[in-house]
Coordinates of C-alpha atoms and ligand atoms in Angstrom, one line a residue:
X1 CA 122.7 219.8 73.5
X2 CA 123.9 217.5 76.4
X3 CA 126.4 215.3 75.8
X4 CA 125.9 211.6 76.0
X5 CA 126.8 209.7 79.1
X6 CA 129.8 207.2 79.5
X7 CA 128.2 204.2 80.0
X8 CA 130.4 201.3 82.2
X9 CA 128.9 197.7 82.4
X10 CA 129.9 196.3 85.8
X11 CA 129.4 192.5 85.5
X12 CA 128.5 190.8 89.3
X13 CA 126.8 192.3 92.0
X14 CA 128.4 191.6 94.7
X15 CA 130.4 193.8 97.5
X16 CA 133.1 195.2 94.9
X17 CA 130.7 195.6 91.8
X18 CA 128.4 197.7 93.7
X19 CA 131.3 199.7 95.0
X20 CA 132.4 200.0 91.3
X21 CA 128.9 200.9 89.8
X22 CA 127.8 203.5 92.6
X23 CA 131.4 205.2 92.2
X24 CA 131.7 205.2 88.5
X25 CA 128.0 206.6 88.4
X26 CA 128.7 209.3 91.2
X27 CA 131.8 210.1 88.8
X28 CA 129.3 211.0 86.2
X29 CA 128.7 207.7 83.7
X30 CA 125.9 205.5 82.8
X31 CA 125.8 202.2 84.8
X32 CA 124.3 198.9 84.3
X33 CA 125.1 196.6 87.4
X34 CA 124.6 193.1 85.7
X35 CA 124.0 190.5 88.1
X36 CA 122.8 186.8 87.4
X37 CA 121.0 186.4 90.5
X38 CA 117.9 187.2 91.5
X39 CA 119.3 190.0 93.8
X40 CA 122.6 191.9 94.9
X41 CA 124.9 190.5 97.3
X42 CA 123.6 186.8 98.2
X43 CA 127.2 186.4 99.8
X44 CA 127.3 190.0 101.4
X45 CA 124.1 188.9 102.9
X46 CA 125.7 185.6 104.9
X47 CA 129.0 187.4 105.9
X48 CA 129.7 187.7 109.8
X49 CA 127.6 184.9 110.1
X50 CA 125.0 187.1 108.9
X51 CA 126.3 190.3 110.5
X52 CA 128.8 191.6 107.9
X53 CA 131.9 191.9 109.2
X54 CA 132.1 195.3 107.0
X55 CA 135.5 196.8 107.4
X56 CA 138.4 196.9 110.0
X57 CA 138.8 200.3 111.7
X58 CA 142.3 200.2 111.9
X59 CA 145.1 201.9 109.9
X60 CA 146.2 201.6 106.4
X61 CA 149.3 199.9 107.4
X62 CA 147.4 197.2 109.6
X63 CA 144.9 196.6 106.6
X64 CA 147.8 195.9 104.4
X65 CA 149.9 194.0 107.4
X66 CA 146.2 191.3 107.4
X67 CA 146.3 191.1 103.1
X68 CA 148.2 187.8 102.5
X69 CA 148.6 188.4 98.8
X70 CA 149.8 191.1 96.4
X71 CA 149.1 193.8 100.0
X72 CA 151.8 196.1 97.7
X73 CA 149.1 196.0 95.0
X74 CA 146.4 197.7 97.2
X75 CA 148.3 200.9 98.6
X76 CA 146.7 203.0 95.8
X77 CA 143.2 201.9 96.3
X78 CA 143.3 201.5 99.6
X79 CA 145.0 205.2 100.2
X80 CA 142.0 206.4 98.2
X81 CA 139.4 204.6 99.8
X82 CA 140.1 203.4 103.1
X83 CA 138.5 201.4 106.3
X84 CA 137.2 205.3 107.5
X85 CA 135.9 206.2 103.6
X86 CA 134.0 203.2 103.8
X87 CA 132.2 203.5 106.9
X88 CA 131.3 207.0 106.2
X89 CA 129.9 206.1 102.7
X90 CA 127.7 203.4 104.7
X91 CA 126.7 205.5 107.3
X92 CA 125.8 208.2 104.7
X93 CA 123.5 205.9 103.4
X94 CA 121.4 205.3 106.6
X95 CA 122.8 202.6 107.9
X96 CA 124.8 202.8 111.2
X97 CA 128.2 201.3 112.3
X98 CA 129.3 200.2 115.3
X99 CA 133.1 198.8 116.6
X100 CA 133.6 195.4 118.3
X101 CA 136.7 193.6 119.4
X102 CA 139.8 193.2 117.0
X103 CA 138.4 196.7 115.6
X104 CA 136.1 194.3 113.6
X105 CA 133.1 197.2 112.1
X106 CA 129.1 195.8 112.0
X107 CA 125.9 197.4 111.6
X108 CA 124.4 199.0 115.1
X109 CA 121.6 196.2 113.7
X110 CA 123.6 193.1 113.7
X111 CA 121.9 192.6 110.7
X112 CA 123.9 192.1 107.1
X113 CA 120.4 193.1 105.4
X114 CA 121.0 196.8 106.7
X115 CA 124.4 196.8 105.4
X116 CA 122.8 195.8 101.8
X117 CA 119.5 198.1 102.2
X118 CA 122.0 201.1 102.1
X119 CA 124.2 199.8 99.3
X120 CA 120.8 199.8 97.4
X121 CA 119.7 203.3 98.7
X122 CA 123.4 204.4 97.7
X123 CA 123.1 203.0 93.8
X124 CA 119.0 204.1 93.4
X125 CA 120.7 207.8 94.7
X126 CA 123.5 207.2 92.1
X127 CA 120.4 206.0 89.1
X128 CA 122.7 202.7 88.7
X129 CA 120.5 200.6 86.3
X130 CA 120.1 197.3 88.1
X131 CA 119.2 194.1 86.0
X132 CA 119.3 191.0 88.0
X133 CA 118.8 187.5 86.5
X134 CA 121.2 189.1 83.7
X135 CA 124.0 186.3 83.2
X136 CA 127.1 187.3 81.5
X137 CA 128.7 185.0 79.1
X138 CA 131.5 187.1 77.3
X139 CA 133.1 190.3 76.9
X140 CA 132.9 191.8 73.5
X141 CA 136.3 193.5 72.2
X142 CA 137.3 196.1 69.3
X143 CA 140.8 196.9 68.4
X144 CA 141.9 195.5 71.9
X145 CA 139.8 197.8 73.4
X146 CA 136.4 196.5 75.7
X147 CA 133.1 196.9 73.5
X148 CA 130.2 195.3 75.7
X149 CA 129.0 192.0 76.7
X150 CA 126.4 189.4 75.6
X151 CA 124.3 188.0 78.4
X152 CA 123.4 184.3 78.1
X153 CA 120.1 184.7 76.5
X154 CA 122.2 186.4 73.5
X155 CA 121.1 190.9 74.4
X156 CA 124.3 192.7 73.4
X157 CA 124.8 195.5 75.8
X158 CA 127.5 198.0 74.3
X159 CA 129.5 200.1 76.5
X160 CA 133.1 201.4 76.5
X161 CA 134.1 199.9 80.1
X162 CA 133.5 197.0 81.4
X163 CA 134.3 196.2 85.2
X164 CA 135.0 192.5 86.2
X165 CA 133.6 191.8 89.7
X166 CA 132.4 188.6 89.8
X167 CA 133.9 187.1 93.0
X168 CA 136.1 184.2 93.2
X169 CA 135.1 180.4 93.5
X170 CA 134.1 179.6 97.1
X171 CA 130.4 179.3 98.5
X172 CA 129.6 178.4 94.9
X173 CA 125.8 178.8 95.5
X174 CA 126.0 182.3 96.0
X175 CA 126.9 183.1 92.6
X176 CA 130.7 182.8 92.8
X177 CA 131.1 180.3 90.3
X178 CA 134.8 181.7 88.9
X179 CA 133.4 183.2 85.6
X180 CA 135.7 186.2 85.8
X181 CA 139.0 183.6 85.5
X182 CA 137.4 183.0 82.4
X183 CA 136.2 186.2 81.2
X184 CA 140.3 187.2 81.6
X185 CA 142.1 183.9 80.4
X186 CA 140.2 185.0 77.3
X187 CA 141.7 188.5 77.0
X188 CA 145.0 186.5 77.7
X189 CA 145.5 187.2 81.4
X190 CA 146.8 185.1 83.1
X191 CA 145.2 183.2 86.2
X192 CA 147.4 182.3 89.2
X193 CA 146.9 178.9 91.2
X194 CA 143.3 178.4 92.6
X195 CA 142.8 177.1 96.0
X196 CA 140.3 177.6 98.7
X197 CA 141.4 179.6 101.7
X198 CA 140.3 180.7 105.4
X199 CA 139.0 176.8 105.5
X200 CA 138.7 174.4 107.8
X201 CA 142.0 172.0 107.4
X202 CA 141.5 168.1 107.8
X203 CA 144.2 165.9 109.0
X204 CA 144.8 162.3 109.6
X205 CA 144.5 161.2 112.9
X206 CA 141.6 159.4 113.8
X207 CA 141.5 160.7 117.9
X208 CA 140.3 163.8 116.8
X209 CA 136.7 162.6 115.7
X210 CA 136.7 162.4 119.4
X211 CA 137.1 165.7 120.6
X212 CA 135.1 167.0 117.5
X213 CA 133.0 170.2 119.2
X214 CA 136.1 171.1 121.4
X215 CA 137.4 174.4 121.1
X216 CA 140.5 175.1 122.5
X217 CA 141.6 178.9 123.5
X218 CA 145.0 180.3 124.3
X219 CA 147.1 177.5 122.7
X220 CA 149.5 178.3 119.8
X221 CA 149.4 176.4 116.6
X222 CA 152.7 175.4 114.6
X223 CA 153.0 174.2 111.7
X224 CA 156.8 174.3 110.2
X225 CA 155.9 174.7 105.9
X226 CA 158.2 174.7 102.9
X227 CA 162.2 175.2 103.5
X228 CA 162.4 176.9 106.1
X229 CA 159.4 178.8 107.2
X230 CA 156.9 178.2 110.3
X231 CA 153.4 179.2 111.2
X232 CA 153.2 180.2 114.5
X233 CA 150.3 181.8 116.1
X234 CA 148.7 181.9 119.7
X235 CA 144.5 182.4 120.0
X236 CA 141.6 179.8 120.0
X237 CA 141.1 177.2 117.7
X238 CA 138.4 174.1 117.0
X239 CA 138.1 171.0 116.8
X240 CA 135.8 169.6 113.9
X241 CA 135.3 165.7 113.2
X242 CA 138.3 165.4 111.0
X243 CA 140.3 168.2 111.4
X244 CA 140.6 171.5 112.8
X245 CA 139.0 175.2 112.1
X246 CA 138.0 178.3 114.5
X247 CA 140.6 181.3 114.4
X248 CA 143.8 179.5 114.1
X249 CA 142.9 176.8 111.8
X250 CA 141.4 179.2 109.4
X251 CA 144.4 181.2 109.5
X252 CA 146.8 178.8 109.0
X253 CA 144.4 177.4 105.8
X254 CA 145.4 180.8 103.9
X255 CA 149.4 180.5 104.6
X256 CA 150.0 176.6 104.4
X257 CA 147.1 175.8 101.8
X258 CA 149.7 176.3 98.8
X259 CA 151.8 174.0 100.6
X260 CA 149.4 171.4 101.4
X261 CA 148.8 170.7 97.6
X262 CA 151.9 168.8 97.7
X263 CA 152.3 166.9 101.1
X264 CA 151.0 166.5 104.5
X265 CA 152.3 168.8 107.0
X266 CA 153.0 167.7 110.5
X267 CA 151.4 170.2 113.0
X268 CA 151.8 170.8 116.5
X269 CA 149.3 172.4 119.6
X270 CA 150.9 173.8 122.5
X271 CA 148.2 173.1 125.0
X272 CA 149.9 175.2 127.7
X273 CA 152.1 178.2 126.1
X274 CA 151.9 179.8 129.0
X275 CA 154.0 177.2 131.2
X276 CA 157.5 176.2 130.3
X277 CA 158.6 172.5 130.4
X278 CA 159.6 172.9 134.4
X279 CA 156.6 174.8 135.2
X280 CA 154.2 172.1 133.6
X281 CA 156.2 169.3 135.4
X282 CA 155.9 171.2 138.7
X283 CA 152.7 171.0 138.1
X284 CA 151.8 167.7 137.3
X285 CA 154.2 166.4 140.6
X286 CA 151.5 168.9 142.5
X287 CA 148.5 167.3 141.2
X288 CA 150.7 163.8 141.9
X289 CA 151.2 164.6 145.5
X290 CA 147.9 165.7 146.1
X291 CA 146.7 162.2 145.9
X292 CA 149.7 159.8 145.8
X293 CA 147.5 156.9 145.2
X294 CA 145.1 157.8 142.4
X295 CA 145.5 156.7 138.9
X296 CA 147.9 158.6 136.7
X297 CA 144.1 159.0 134.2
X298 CA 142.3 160.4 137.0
X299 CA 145.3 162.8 138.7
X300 CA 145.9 164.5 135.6
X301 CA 142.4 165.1 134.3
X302 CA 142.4 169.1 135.7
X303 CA 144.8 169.7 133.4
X304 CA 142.4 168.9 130.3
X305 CA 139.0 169.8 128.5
X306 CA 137.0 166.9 129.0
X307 CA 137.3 165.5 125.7
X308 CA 140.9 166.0 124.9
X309 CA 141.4 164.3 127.8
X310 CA 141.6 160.5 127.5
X311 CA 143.1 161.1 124.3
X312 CA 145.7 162.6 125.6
X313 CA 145.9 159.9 128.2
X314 CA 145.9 157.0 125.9
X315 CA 148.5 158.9 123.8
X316 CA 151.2 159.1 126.3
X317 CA 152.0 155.5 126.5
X318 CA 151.7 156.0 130.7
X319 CA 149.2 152.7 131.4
X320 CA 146.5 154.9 132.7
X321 CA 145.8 152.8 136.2
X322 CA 148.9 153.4 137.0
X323 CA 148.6 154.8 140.2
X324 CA 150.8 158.0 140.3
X325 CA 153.2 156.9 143.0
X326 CA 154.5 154.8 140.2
X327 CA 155.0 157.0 137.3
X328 CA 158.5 157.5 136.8
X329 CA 160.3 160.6 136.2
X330 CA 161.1 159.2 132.3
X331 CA 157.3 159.0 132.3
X332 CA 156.7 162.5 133.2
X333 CA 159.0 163.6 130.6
X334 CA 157.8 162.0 128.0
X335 CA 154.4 163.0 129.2
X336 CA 155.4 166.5 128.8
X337 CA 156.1 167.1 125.7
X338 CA 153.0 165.5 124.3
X339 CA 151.3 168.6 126.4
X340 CA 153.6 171.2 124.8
X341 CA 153.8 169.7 121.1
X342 CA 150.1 167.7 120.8
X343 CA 150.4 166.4 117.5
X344 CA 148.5 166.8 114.4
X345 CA 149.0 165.8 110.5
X346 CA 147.2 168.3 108.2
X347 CA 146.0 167.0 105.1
X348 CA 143.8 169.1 103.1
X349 CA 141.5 171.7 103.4
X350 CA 137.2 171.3 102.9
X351 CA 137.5 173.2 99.9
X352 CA 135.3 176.0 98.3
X353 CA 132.2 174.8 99.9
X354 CA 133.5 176.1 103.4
X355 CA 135.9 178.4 102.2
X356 CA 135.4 182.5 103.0
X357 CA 137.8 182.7 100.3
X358 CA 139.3 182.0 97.2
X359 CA 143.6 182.1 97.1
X360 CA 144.8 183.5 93.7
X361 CA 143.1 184.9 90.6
X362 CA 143.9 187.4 87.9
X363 CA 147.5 188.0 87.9
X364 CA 148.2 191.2 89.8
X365 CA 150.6 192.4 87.3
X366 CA 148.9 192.4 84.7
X367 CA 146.4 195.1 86.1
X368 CA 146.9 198.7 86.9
X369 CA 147.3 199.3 90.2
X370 CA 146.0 202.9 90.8
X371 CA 143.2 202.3 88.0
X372 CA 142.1 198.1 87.7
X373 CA 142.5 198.7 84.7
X374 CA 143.6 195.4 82.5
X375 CA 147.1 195.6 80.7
X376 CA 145.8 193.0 78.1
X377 CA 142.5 195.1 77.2
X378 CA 142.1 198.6 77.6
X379 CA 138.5 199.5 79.3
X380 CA 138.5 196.3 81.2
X381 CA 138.8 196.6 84.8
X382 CA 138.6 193.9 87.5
X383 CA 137.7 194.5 91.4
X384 CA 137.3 192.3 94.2
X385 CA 137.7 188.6 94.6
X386 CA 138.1 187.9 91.4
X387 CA 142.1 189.3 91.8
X388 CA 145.0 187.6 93.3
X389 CA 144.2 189.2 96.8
X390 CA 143.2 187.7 99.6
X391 CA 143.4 188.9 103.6
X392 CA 143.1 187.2 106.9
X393 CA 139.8 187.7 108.8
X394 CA 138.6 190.6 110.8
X395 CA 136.7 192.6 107.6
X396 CA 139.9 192.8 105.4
X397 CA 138.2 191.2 102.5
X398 CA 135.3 193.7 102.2
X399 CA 137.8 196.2 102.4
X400 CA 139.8 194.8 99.6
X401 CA 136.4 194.5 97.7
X402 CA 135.0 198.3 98.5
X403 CA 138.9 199.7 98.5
X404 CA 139.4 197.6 94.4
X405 CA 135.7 198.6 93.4
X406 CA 135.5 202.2 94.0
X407 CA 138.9 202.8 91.9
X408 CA 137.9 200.7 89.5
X409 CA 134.3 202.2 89.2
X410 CA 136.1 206.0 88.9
X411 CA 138.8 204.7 86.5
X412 CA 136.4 203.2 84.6
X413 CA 133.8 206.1 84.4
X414 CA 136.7 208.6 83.3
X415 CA 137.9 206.1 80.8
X416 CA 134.9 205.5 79.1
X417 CA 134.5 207.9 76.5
Ligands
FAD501 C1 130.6 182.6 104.7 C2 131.4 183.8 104.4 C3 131.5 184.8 105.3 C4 132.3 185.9 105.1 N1 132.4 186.9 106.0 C5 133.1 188.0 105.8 C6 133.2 189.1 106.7 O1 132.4 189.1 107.7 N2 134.0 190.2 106.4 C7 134.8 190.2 105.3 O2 135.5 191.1 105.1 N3 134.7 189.2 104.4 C8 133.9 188.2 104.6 N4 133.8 187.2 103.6 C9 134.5 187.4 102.3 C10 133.7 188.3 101.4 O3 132.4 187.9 101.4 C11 134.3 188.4 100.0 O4 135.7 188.8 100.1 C12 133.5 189.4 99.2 O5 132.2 189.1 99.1 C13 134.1 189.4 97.7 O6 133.3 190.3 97.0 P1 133.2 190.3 95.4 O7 132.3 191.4 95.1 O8 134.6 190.3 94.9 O9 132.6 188.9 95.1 P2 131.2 188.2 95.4 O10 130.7 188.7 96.7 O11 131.4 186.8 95.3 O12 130.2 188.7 94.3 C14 130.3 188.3 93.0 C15 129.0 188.5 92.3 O13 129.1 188.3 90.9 C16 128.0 187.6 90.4 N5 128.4 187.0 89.2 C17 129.3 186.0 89.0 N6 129.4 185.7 87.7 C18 128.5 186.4 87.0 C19 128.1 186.5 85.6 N7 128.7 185.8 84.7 N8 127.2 187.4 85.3 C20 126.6 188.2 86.2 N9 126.9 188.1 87.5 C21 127.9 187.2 87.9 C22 127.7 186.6 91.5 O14 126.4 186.1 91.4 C23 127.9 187.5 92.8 O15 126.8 188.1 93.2 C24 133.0 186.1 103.8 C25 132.9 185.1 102.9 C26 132.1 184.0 103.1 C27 131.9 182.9 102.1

């Protein structure tokens, strides 16, 4: 007689529920991947602007160095399933990887469907039961312990694990619509502040409609948050119609966003890091005495993108037809610092509609770290977005999700007797 399978319910099937069904069923249980849509990973499918942006093939240390929350939370899954485990598990599966700048990982393809056609390959090879259209609306419970789940249309599925990977709250129309926060506020966990993250950021000003489109590269962005801290960081950044994104303004979204709750922060844009004070004003007196008698608007223009510019310009407070024979020294150094410190009031963020990702989640302590396991219901486990984790860009995010899925999918499989 053989002796009847462990079955696990993974609820969500996104990056980290697949991960959790195709390792809990390699580990030897029955799976059913649950997921309401009508197919696996809608948002998988629009990551990397359609690429996936799969993994980071860097270290261990420079994964945890990108998280931004809880990074002491992932050692254990991350030392069991790394950036290499995970592009060898893809490439089993047929699909090949390939390495581009800031060690970001993609499919040879470019194409995110590949990524997903050998996720599928992976969980058919593994006999994971797929049922898509299959809403969960509750977790059923015995003696503390996880029973099943209803789906909305009323089926009871029984099973002795349950894994919780249903994403967080941002692109909403991909299926992320935050029902894991209230799957585990119902088992009593609790579910740390919500906010959008890796956003654009708006802020007050009304020049910058004007220089929407512009992206800037090699500036540094500073924003000076809470007591005493600062974020400072040097790369490329956009201008959108009321606010600012690319790189740096998603970057600064996932360490200032908390902050930005409460107040306006002032922000400032070195436009020339590279030049110190002295240096910039030798500069501008060369571009002066090239042509003593042009207009202070015109002698300074090589200095600027085209549509920063007259901003700039009009913001200095120099009459611009001043011809530059004329502009004072005081002029010049108040000119300066409006180069080194442009100025910028962040107000908010576009919220889950733009977001890649969703800040907070189920409280970290309250789940196992080397298993996902829930402390407030034995044989529920949670993996992915849905936790209090969240990373910079570059792949880190898959990585959390493929790194929390497979241990929750072994724990799960071995727990579900
Ligand atoms: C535009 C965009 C681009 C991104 N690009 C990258 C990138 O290139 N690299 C990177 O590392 N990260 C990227 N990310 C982040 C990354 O996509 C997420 O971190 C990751 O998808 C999280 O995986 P998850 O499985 O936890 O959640 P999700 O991918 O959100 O999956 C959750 C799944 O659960 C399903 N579900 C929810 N509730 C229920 C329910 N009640 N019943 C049944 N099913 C349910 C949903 O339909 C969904 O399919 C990007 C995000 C966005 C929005």
């Amino acid at each position: 007689m053989t002796a009847e399978k462990k079955r696990v319910l993974v609820i969500g099937g996104g990056a980290s529920g697949i991960a959790a069904a195709y390792f809990a069923a390699e580990a030897g249980a029955e799976v059913i991947l649950l997921e309401k849509n009508e197919k696996l990973g809608k948002k998988l499918y629009i990551t990397g602007k359609g690429r996936c942006n799969v993994t980071n093939n860097s270290d261990r240390q420079e994964l945890l160095q990108n998280v931004v929350s809880n990074a002491r939370f992932l050692y254990s899954a991350v030392s069991c399933f790394d950036q290499a485990d995970v592009m060898q598990w893809i490439e089993a599966w047929g699909t090949p990887l390939k390495t581009e700048r800031g060690n970001r990982v993609f499919p040879v393809s470019d194409h995110s469907s590949d990524i997903l056609r050998a996720l599928e390959r992976g969980l058919n090879g593994r006999k994971v039961q797929i049922r898509l259209h299959a809403e969960v609306k509750e977790i059923l419970q015995e003696d503390g312990h996880a029973a099943g789940i209803v789906l909305s249309d009323g089926e009871i599925i029984k099973g002795a694990a349950v894994i919780v990977a249903t994403g967080g709250l941002s692109y909403p129309s991909t299926g992320s619509t935050g029902d894991g926060f209230s799957f585990a506020e119902t088992l009593s966990h609790t579910i740390t502040g919500l906010r959008p993250a890796l956003v654009p950021l708006t802020a007050e000003e009304s020049y910058i409609a004007e220089m929407e489109g512009l992206s800037l590269r090699n500036v540094r962005l500073t924003i000076p948050y809470g007591k005493k801290k600062k974020y400072s960081e040097f790369g490329e950044m956009l201008f959108t119609s009321d606010g600012i994104s690319g790189p740096l303004g998603l970057r600064a979204s996932s360490v200032v966003g908390k902050e930005l709750e409460n107040a306006p922060l002032p922000a400032k844009i070195d436009l020339k890091p590279a030049l110190t004070e002295e240096q910039l004003d030798a500069r501008i007196l060369r571009l002066f005495s090239e042509s003593p008698n042009r207009t202070f608007k015109n002698a300074v223009r090589p200095l600027f993108p085209a549509s920063l510019w007259p901003v700039i310009v009009r913001l200095s407070r120099i009459p611009e037809n001043k011809p530059v024979h004329e502009v004072t020294k005081a002029d010049r150094l108040s000119f300066i610092p409006l180069i080194k410190a442009f100025p910028l009031t962040l107000t908010g963020t576009h919220g889950y509609r733009e977001a890649v990702i969703t800040q907070g989640g189920v409280c970290v302590r309250e789940v196992s770290p080397s298993t996902m396991e829930s402390k407030k219901c034995r044989g529920v486990f949670f993996a992915g977005e849905v936790l209090d984790l969240d990373a910079f860009t570059g792949g880190f995010n898959l990585q959390i999700a493929w790194s929390t899925g497979h241990c929750a999918g072994i724990a799960a499989a071995g727990s579900a007797d």
